[in-house]
Amino acid sequence: MAYTITHFAPETRDRIDAFFNRGDQGVSACLEARARSAQIEALEARTEAELAGMGLTRDRIVGHVFRDTSWI
């Protein structure tokens, strides 16, 4: 026989929500980091001339990829 709990106290529901939100944020961060790593690798594979055509130098690639997260 299986039991199903359909009512949680508000505090318990908040804890459950917080747990799953943390997990989701971790997965999202992992996927985003993987995507950004691929973007960095793609830019690193370009020639100096290609990077210059984009207005980049090799030492500025990481800053370019993460430009939307930095407040400099």
Coordinates of C-alpha atoms in Angstrom, one line a residue:
M1 CA 0.0 0.0 0.0
A2 CA 1.3 3.5 -0.9
Y3 CA 0.7 6.6 1.0
T4 CA 0.6 10.0 -0.6
I5 CA 1.0 13.2 1.4
T6 CA -0.9 16.0 -0.2
H7 CA -0.7 18.7 2.5
F8 CA 2.5 20.3 3.8
A9 CA 2.8 23.0 6.4
P10 CA 3.9 26.3 4.7
E11 CA 7.4 26.1 6.3
T12 CA 7.9 22.5 5.0
R13 CA 6.7 23.5 1.5
D14 CA 9.2 26.5 1.6
R15 CA 12.0 24.2 2.5
I16 CA 11.2 21.7 -0.3
D17 CA 10.9 24.6 -2.8
A18 CA 14.3 26.0 -1.6
F19 CA 15.9 22.6 -2.0
F20 CA 14.8 22.1 -5.5
N21 CA 15.6 25.7 -6.5
R22 CA 19.2 25.2 -5.3
G23 CA 19.5 22.1 -7.3
D24 CA 18.0 23.8 -10.4
Q25 CA 20.4 26.7 -10.0
G26 CA 23.3 24.3 -9.8
V27 CA 22.3 22.5 -13.0
S28 CA 21.7 25.8 -14.8
A29 CA 25.1 27.0 -13.7
C30 CA 26.8 23.8 -14.9
L31 CA 25.1 24.0 -18.3
E32 CA 25.9 27.7 -18.7
A33 CA 29.6 27.1 -17.7
R34 CA 29.8 24.3 -20.3
A35 CA 28.3 26.5 -23.0
R36 CA 30.7 29.3 -22.1
S37 CA 33.6 26.9 -22.1
A38 CA 32.7 25.9 -25.7
Q39 CA 32.5 29.5 -26.7
I40 CA 36.0 30.2 -25.2
E41 CA 37.4 27.1 -27.0
A42 CA 35.9 28.3 -30.3
L43 CA 37.4 31.7 -30.0
E44 CA 40.8 30.3 -28.9
A45 CA 40.8 28.2 -32.1
R46 CA 40.5 31.4 -34.3
T47 CA 43.6 33.0 -35.8
E48 CA 44.9 36.4 -34.6
A49 CA 43.6 38.0 -37.7
E50 CA 40.1 36.6 -37.1
L51 CA 40.1 37.8 -33.5
A52 CA 41.3 41.2 -34.6
G53 CA 38.5 41.3 -37.1
M54 CA 36.1 40.9 -34.1
G55 CA 37.9 43.6 -32.2
L56 CA 39.5 41.0 -29.8
T57 CA 42.9 40.0 -28.7
R58 CA 43.6 36.6 -27.3
D59 CA 44.1 37.9 -23.7
R60 CA 40.6 39.4 -23.8
I61 CA 38.6 36.3 -24.9
V62 CA 37.5 35.3 -21.4
G63 CA 36.4 38.8 -20.5
H64 CA 34.4 38.9 -23.8
V65 CA 32.6 35.7 -23.1
F66 CA 31.7 36.7 -19.6
R67 CA 31.0 40.4 -20.4
D68 CA 27.4 40.1 -19.4
T69 CA 28.3 38.9 -15.9
S70 CA 31.0 41.5 -15.1
W71 CA 30.5 44.9 -13.6
I72 CA 33.8 46.5 -14.3

